[in-house]
């Protein structure tokens, strides 16, 4: 069975989410765990959470790896000092374009558990994680979350960047706090199963963090609710705020890069279409993620001659912010973004 998995792991990911689900099941099986699988061809179904067996004895620490800074913060909130946690991506690093170094692969090879997004967010990384061996269980932290399935038009746009397709699902699930509450439950279940001696600690940490997130969600609705209805329009540098818009009552008019991957490049026709849309709506505000290049924004500013000023709003979306930014944690990131939007869109 292990030889079979190793042969399969040598194959390159096709970038399809359903292929990833199959790989997750195989990796879980290699660890003597039987994971459920998603219904073939149905991208609307939530990802399954692998069944995890005990991995450490009392007094030993689980070796846990998280891919992104956002995933890492959530895992840390639940695992705290009971786990040995390695976060591969630092604050400010774009998960779409991140390439692992030798130390990252070493940490992954030594891990008991690796938490990934689950919907192929980490385009340059998941390939490597799947080929380093079969010791670790890959856990999709977005398991159980009802995915935002892209429309046919969105999916066509999303796949226009050659080699960089997430498949039919938007992976930016953390933009809705309710989804991160599901993340917390997933982390609790997996850590408790792998380390039963600390199950009570993980439960207590998860319960406390759930309360924090519930309060965060309520506060976001209050803060964002102050934005006038006619100003609740988002134009972004790439389509990563779909869950946020759906949860908190915004409309996404268009994006500079009409893709859920920041690796895609807009065509001249797409830029022209965006300019026309913004002109027709009299909208002169563009939202940029903090990990993005401002080159495209400068191009857009030069084309929007009808605007007295094209205003750029910087948000932390795909990664946490650096020290001193106020966005060093998931909670801080969401609060900082809400405060920025409320200030800038209420002008």
GROMACS .gro file of C-alpha atoms in nm:
model
  347
    1UNK     CA    1   0.000   0.000   0.000
    2UNK     CA    2   0.280   0.242   0.090
    3UNK     CA    3   0.464   0.168  -0.239
    4UNK     CA    4   0.145   0.235  -0.427
    5UNK     CA    5   0.098   0.571  -0.254
    6UNK     CA    6   0.457   0.670  -0.320
    7UNK     CA    7   0.413   0.596  -0.691
    8UNK     CA    8   0.095   0.802  -0.697
    9UNK     CA    9   0.260   1.085  -0.506
   10UNK     CA   10   0.516   1.124  -0.787
   11UNK     CA   11   0.243   1.243  -1.020
   12UNK     CA   12   0.194   1.616  -1.054
   13UNK     CA   13  -0.122   1.776  -0.925
   14UNK     CA   14  -0.351   1.877  -1.209
   15UNK     CA   15  -0.469   2.169  -0.997
   16UNK     CA   16  -0.812   2.014  -0.956
   17UNK     CA   17  -0.971   2.022  -0.614
   18UNK     CA   18  -1.127   1.679  -0.648
   19UNK     CA   19  -0.789   1.526  -0.725
   20UNK     CA   20  -0.666   1.682  -0.401
   21UNK     CA   21  -0.951   1.518  -0.210
   22UNK     CA   22  -0.840   1.178  -0.339
   23UNK     CA   23  -0.480   1.245  -0.235
   24UNK     CA   24  -0.593   1.344   0.113
   25UNK     CA   25  -0.774   1.014   0.146
   26UNK     CA   26  -0.470   0.818   0.031
   27UNK     CA   27  -0.236   0.995   0.269
   28UNK     CA   28  -0.474   0.937   0.558
   29UNK     CA   29  -0.494   0.569   0.467
   30UNK     CA   30  -0.114   0.546   0.475
   31UNK     CA   31  -0.134   0.647   0.841
   32UNK     CA   32  -0.381   0.361   0.910
   33UNK     CA   33  -0.672   0.604   0.908
   34UNK     CA   34  -0.977   0.575   0.689
   35UNK     CA   35  -1.087   0.915   0.556
   36UNK     CA   36  -1.418   0.978   0.382
   37UNK     CA   37  -1.408   1.104   0.027
   38UNK     CA   38  -1.610   1.372  -0.148
   39UNK     CA   39  -1.866   1.280  -0.408
   40UNK     CA   40  -1.688   1.256  -0.745
   41UNK     CA   41  -1.762   1.551  -0.970
   42UNK     CA   42  -1.951   1.749  -0.707
   43UNK     CA   43  -1.742   2.051  -0.608
   44UNK     CA   44  -2.028   2.190  -0.400
   45UNK     CA   45  -1.966   1.928  -0.131
   46UNK     CA   46  -1.751   2.020   0.172
   47UNK     CA   47  -1.411   1.854   0.199
   48UNK     CA   48  -1.388   1.555   0.434
   49UNK     CA   49  -1.183   1.556   0.753
   50UNK     CA   50  -0.944   1.258   0.772
   51UNK     CA   51  -0.983   1.013   1.056
   52UNK     CA   52  -0.669   1.042   1.269
   53UNK     CA   53  -0.531   0.779   1.507
   54UNK     CA   54  -0.324   0.855   1.822
   55UNK     CA   55   0.029   0.958   1.722
   56UNK     CA   56   0.210   1.047   2.046
   57UNK     CA   57   0.221   0.923   2.402
   58UNK     CA   58   0.158   1.134   2.712
   59UNK     CA   59   0.439   1.383   2.759
   60UNK     CA   60   0.531   1.393   2.390
   61UNK     CA   61   0.452   1.686   2.163
   62UNK     CA   62   0.288   1.659   1.825
   63UNK     CA   63   0.496   1.798   1.540
   64UNK     CA   64   0.252   2.013   1.346
   65UNK     CA   65   0.304   2.217   1.028
   66UNK     CA   66   0.071   2.488   0.899
   67UNK     CA   67   0.115   2.625   0.549
   68UNK     CA   68  -0.001   2.988   0.572
   69UNK     CA   69   0.032   3.250   0.842
   70UNK     CA   70  -0.347   3.262   0.881
   71UNK     CA   71  -0.382   2.886   0.919
   72UNK     CA   72  -0.087   2.889   1.157
   73UNK     CA   73  -0.247   3.146   1.384
   74UNK     CA   74  -0.568   2.944   1.415
   75UNK     CA   75  -0.378   2.621   1.484
   76UNK     CA   76  -0.169   2.802   1.747
   77UNK     CA   77  -0.481   2.928   1.924
   78UNK     CA   78  -0.599   2.570   1.975
   79UNK     CA   79  -0.271   2.383   2.017
   80UNK     CA   80  -0.085   2.649   2.216
   81UNK     CA   81   0.226   2.513   2.390
   82UNK     CA   82   0.108   2.152   2.375
   83UNK     CA   83   0.226   2.122   2.013
   84UNK     CA   84   0.551   2.190   1.830
   85UNK     CA   85   0.423   2.418   1.552
   86UNK     CA   86   0.605   2.524   1.235
   87UNK     CA   87   0.441   2.784   1.010
   88UNK     CA   88   0.590   2.771   0.662
   89UNK     CA   89   0.483   3.112   0.530
   90UNK     CA   90   0.573   3.429   0.711
   91UNK     CA   91   0.343   3.733   0.743
   92UNK     CA   92   0.311   3.909   0.410
   93UNK     CA   93   0.394   3.607   0.195
   94UNK     CA   94   0.149   3.534  -0.087
   95UNK     CA   95   0.029   3.171  -0.060
   96UNK     CA   96  -0.047   3.160  -0.432
   97UNK     CA   97   0.317   3.212  -0.532
   98UNK     CA   98   0.505   3.072  -0.231
   99UNK     CA   99   0.777   2.819  -0.308
  100UNK     CA  100   0.912   2.606  -0.020
  101UNK     CA  101   1.277   2.600   0.079
  102UNK     CA  102   1.474   2.302   0.200
  103UNK     CA  103   1.399   2.379   0.566
  104UNK     CA  104   1.026   2.388   0.489
  105UNK     CA  105   1.035   2.044   0.331
  106UNK     CA  106   1.241   1.911   0.621
  107UNK     CA  107   0.983   2.040   0.869
  108UNK     CA  108   0.705   1.885   0.664
  109UNK     CA  109   0.888   1.553   0.642
  110UNK     CA  110   0.923   1.542   1.022
  111UNK     CA  111   0.562   1.644   1.090
  112UNK     CA  112   0.285   1.428   1.229
  113UNK     CA  113   0.017   1.657   1.088
  114UNK     CA  114   0.021   1.920   0.812
  115UNK     CA  115  -0.268   2.166   0.797
  116UNK     CA  116  -0.335   2.298   0.447
  117UNK     CA  117  -0.619   2.510   0.308
  118UNK     CA  118  -0.770   2.217   0.121
  119UNK     CA  119  -0.887   2.393  -0.195
  120UNK     CA  120  -0.544   2.424  -0.364
  121UNK     CA  121  -0.472   2.772  -0.230
  122UNK     CA  122  -0.102   2.698  -0.188
  123UNK     CA  123  -0.040   2.637  -0.557
  124UNK     CA  124   0.337   2.611  -0.542
  125UNK     CA  125   0.351   2.416  -0.217
  126UNK     CA  126   0.095   2.137  -0.196
  127UNK     CA  127   0.270   1.952  -0.479
  128UNK     CA  128   0.586   1.928  -0.273
  129UNK     CA  129   0.407   1.836   0.048
  130UNK     CA  130   0.241   1.545  -0.128
  131UNK     CA  131   0.572   1.407  -0.259
  132UNK     CA  132   0.791   1.412   0.052
  133UNK     CA  133   0.662   1.086   0.197
  134UNK     CA  134   0.371   0.934   0.382
  135UNK     CA  135   0.449   1.000   0.748
  136UNK     CA  136   0.232   1.309   0.792
  137UNK     CA  137  -0.142   1.334   0.757
  138UNK     CA  138  -0.247   1.624   0.536
  139UNK     CA  139  -0.551   1.789   0.692
  140UNK     CA  140  -0.768   2.032   0.492
  141UNK     CA  141  -0.848   2.294   0.752
  142UNK     CA  142  -1.147   2.402   0.540
  143UNK     CA  143  -1.312   2.061   0.581
  144UNK     CA  144  -1.681   2.095   0.655
  145UNK     CA  145  -1.703   2.446   0.511
  146UNK     CA  146  -1.967   2.487   0.241
  147UNK     CA  147  -1.753   2.606  -0.051
  148UNK     CA  148  -1.825   2.904  -0.272
  149UNK     CA  149  -1.850   2.738  -0.611
  150UNK     CA  150  -1.744   2.965  -0.893
  151UNK     CA  151  -1.991   3.044  -1.167
  152UNK     CA  152  -1.903   2.922  -1.516
  153UNK     CA  153  -1.788   3.274  -1.605
  154UNK     CA  154  -1.575   3.304  -1.289
  155UNK     CA  155  -1.421   2.962  -1.347
  156UNK     CA  156  -1.336   3.048  -1.709
  157UNK     CA  157  -1.162   3.363  -1.589
  158UNK     CA  158  -0.990   3.178  -1.306
  159UNK     CA  159  -0.830   2.926  -1.542
  160UNK     CA  160  -0.701   3.177  -1.794
  161UNK     CA  161  -0.364   3.197  -1.617
  162UNK     CA  162  -0.188   2.891  -1.758
  163UNK     CA  163  -0.087   2.639  -1.494
  164UNK     CA  164  -0.253   2.824  -1.207
  165UNK     CA  165  -0.604   2.697  -1.148
  166UNK     CA  166  -0.773   2.632  -0.816
  167UNK     CA  167  -1.050   2.440  -0.986
  168UNK     CA  168  -1.418   2.528  -0.945
  169UNK     CA  169  -1.400   2.644  -0.580
  170UNK     CA  170  -1.289   2.970  -0.417
  171UNK     CA  171  -1.030   2.876  -0.149
  172UNK     CA  172  -1.042   3.205   0.048
  173UNK     CA  173  -1.277   3.059   0.309
  174UNK     CA  174  -1.133   3.255   0.605
  175UNK     CA  175  -1.287   3.579   0.480
  176UNK     CA  176  -1.608   3.470   0.656
  177UNK     CA  177  -1.551   3.435   1.030
  178UNK     CA  178  -1.815   3.160   1.050
  179UNK     CA  179  -1.589   2.943   0.835
  180UNK     CA  180  -1.294   2.994   1.069
  181UNK     CA  181  -1.512   2.880   1.357
  182UNK     CA  182  -1.540   2.555   1.159
  183UNK     CA  183  -1.161   2.557   1.119
  184UNK     CA  184  -1.127   2.571   1.497
  185UNK     CA  185  -1.346   2.264   1.538
  186UNK     CA  186  -1.144   2.078   1.274
  187UNK     CA  187  -0.817   2.159   1.449
  188UNK     CA  188  -0.961   2.053   1.785
  189UNK     CA  189  -1.082   1.721   1.649
  190UNK     CA  190  -0.756   1.637   1.474
  191UNK     CA  191  -0.525   1.738   1.760
  192UNK     CA  192  -0.741   1.559   2.017
  193UNK     CA  193  -0.744   1.240   1.812
  194UNK     CA  194  -0.368   1.251   1.755
  195UNK     CA  195  -0.284   1.349   2.114
  196UNK     CA  196  -0.559   1.216   2.345
  197UNK     CA  197  -0.365   1.307   2.659
  198UNK     CA  198  -0.415   1.677   2.582
  199UNK     CA  199  -0.772   1.653   2.447
  200UNK     CA  200  -0.915   1.851   2.740
  201UNK     CA  201  -0.665   2.131   2.681
  202UNK     CA  202  -0.746   2.148   2.311
  203UNK     CA  203  -1.119   2.157   2.391
  204UNK     CA  204  -1.075   2.442   2.641
  205UNK     CA  205  -0.859   2.642   2.399
  206UNK     CA  206  -1.103   2.585   2.114
  207UNK     CA  207  -1.401   2.689   2.326
  208UNK     CA  208  -1.231   3.012   2.431
  209UNK     CA  209  -1.128   3.095   2.076
  210UNK     CA  210  -1.477   3.020   1.941
  211UNK     CA  211  -1.613   3.284   2.179
  212UNK     CA  212  -1.350   3.530   2.056
  213UNK     CA  213  -1.448   3.463   1.695
  214UNK     CA  214  -1.820   3.492   1.765
  215UNK     CA  215  -1.759   3.833   1.919
  216UNK     CA  216  -1.537   3.926   1.625
  217UNK     CA  217  -1.812   3.839   1.378
  218UNK     CA  218  -2.064   4.051   1.568
  219UNK     CA  219  -1.822   4.344   1.587
  220UNK     CA  220  -1.746   4.324   1.214
  221UNK     CA  221  -2.115   4.345   1.133
  222UNK     CA  222  -2.147   4.655   1.351
  223UNK     CA  223  -1.839   4.824   1.205
  224UNK     CA  224  -1.918   4.742   0.843
  225UNK     CA  225  -2.286   4.821   0.890
  226UNK     CA  226  -2.196   5.190   0.912
  227UNK     CA  227  -2.093   5.197   0.545
  228UNK     CA  228  -2.367   5.350   0.325
  229UNK     CA  229  -2.544   5.101   0.101
  230UNK     CA  230  -2.436   5.276  -0.219
  231UNK     CA  231  -2.071   5.254  -0.110
  232UNK     CA  232  -2.074   4.883  -0.033
  233UNK     CA  233  -1.899   4.800  -0.359
  234UNK     CA  234  -1.563   4.625  -0.381
  235UNK     CA  235  -1.319   4.646  -0.672
  236UNK     CA  236  -1.018   4.431  -0.588
  237UNK     CA  237  -0.682   4.340  -0.737
  238UNK     CA  238  -0.793   3.976  -0.755
  239UNK     CA  239  -1.110   3.791  -0.667
  240UNK     CA  240  -1.039   3.694  -0.306
  241UNK     CA  241  -1.323   3.860  -0.115
  242UNK     CA  242  -1.615   3.649  -0.235
  243UNK     CA  243  -1.685   3.491   0.105
  244UNK     CA  244  -1.642   3.829   0.274
  245UNK     CA  245  -1.887   4.000   0.039
  246UNK     CA  246  -2.146   3.726   0.082
  247UNK     CA  247  -2.117   3.724   0.462
  248UNK     CA  248  -2.109   4.099   0.527
  249UNK     CA  249  -2.330   4.246   0.256
  250UNK     CA  250  -2.101   4.378  -0.016
  251UNK     CA  251  -2.108   4.366  -0.394
  252UNK     CA  252  -1.795   4.276  -0.587
  253UNK     CA  253  -1.817   4.474  -0.908
  254UNK     CA  254  -1.499   4.349  -1.071
  255UNK     CA  255  -1.133   4.281  -1.013
  256UNK     CA  256  -0.813   4.395  -1.180
  257UNK     CA  257  -0.713   4.030  -1.203
  258UNK     CA  258  -1.039   3.842  -1.269
  259UNK     CA  259  -0.916   3.530  -1.094
  260UNK     CA  260  -0.903   3.387  -0.745
  261UNK     CA  261  -0.529   3.338  -0.796
  262UNK     CA  262  -0.295   3.637  -0.776
  263UNK     CA  263  -0.063   3.451  -1.017
  264UNK     CA  264  -0.289   3.523  -1.313
  265UNK     CA  265  -0.226   3.827  -1.532
  266UNK     CA  266  -0.504   4.046  -1.673
  267UNK     CA  267  -0.533   4.096  -2.046
  268UNK     CA  268  -0.564   4.437  -2.208
  269UNK     CA  269  -0.929   4.361  -2.275
  270UNK     CA  270  -0.996   4.276  -1.912
  271UNK     CA  271  -0.833   4.598  -1.794
  272UNK     CA  272  -1.040   4.795  -2.044
  273UNK     CA  273  -1.359   4.622  -1.928
  274UNK     CA  274  -1.279   4.704  -1.566
  275UNK     CA  275  -1.214   5.069  -1.650
  276UNK     CA  276  -1.549   5.086  -1.831
  277UNK     CA  277  -1.728   4.931  -1.533
  278UNK     CA  278  -1.572   5.171  -1.285
  279UNK     CA  279  -1.645   5.471  -1.508
  280UNK     CA  280  -2.009   5.369  -1.552
  281UNK     CA  281  -2.057   5.338  -1.177
  282UNK     CA  282  -1.854   5.648  -1.095
  283UNK     CA  283  -1.638   5.434  -0.869
  284UNK     CA  284  -1.279   5.545  -0.813
  285UNK     CA  285  -1.169   5.323  -0.525
  286UNK     CA  286  -0.959   5.009  -0.569
  287UNK     CA  287  -0.886   4.755  -0.295
  288UNK     CA  288  -0.538   4.601  -0.297
  289UNK     CA  289  -0.418   4.315  -0.081
  290UNK     CA  290  -0.102   4.391   0.113
  291UNK     CA  291   0.088   4.113  -0.068
  292UNK     CA  292   0.012   4.257  -0.413
  293UNK     CA  293   0.228   4.457  -0.649
  294UNK     CA  294   0.101   4.810  -0.711
  295UNK     CA  295   0.204   4.809  -1.079
  296UNK     CA  296  -0.142   4.711  -1.201
  297UNK     CA  297  -0.300   4.970  -0.975
  298UNK     CA  298  -0.079   5.239  -1.127
  299UNK     CA  299  -0.185   5.124  -1.474
  300UNK     CA  300  -0.548   5.150  -1.370
  301UNK     CA  301  -0.501   5.496  -1.223
  302UNK     CA  302  -0.360   5.618  -1.554
  303UNK     CA  303  -0.668   5.492  -1.740
  304UNK     CA  304  -0.938   5.628  -1.507
  305UNK     CA  305  -0.921   5.980  -1.639
  306UNK     CA  306  -1.275   6.051  -1.522
  307UNK     CA  307  -1.171   6.025  -1.158
  308UNK     CA  308  -1.027   6.326  -0.981
  309UNK     CA  309  -0.837   6.073  -0.771
  310UNK     CA  310  -0.817   5.694  -0.779
  311UNK     CA  311  -0.807   5.592  -0.415
  312UNK     CA  312  -0.619   5.276  -0.317
  313UNK     CA  313  -0.725   5.083  -0.006
  314UNK     CA  314  -0.471   4.835   0.130
  315UNK     CA  315  -0.613   4.529   0.308
  316UNK     CA  316  -0.456   4.221   0.461
  317UNK     CA  317  -0.631   3.936   0.284
  318UNK     CA  318  -0.414   3.635   0.198
  319UNK     CA  319  -0.158   3.671   0.477
  320UNK     CA  320  -0.123   3.826   0.821
  321UNK     CA  321   0.053   4.158   0.859
  322UNK     CA  322   0.400   4.224   1.003
  323UNK     CA  323   0.468   4.324   1.362
  324UNK     CA  324   0.315   4.661   1.442
  325UNK     CA  325   0.055   4.642   1.164
  326UNK     CA  326  -0.234   4.551   1.392
  327UNK     CA  327  -0.295   4.252   1.164
  328UNK     CA  328  -0.053   4.009   1.328
  329UNK     CA  329  -0.332   3.764   1.414
  330UNK     CA  330  -0.643   3.650   1.228
  331UNK     CA  331  -0.863   3.846   1.466
  332UNK     CA  332  -0.645   4.155   1.432
  333UNK     CA  333  -0.638   4.123   1.053
  334UNK     CA  334  -1.016   4.110   1.023
  335UNK     CA  335  -1.063   4.401   1.265
  336UNK     CA  336  -0.802   4.610   1.084
  337UNK     CA  337  -0.961   4.543   0.746
  338UNK     CA  338  -1.309   4.627   0.871
  339UNK     CA  339  -1.188   4.952   1.026
  340UNK     CA  340  -1.010   5.047   0.703
  341UNK     CA  341  -1.314   4.975   0.488
  342UNK     CA  342  -1.548   5.160   0.722
  343UNK     CA  343  -1.322   5.465   0.716
  344UNK     CA  344  -1.244   5.473   0.345
  345UNK     CA  345  -1.584   5.374   0.203
  346UNK     CA  346  -1.777   5.613   0.427
  347UNK     CA  347  -1.606   5.921   0.284
   0.00000   0.00000   0.00000
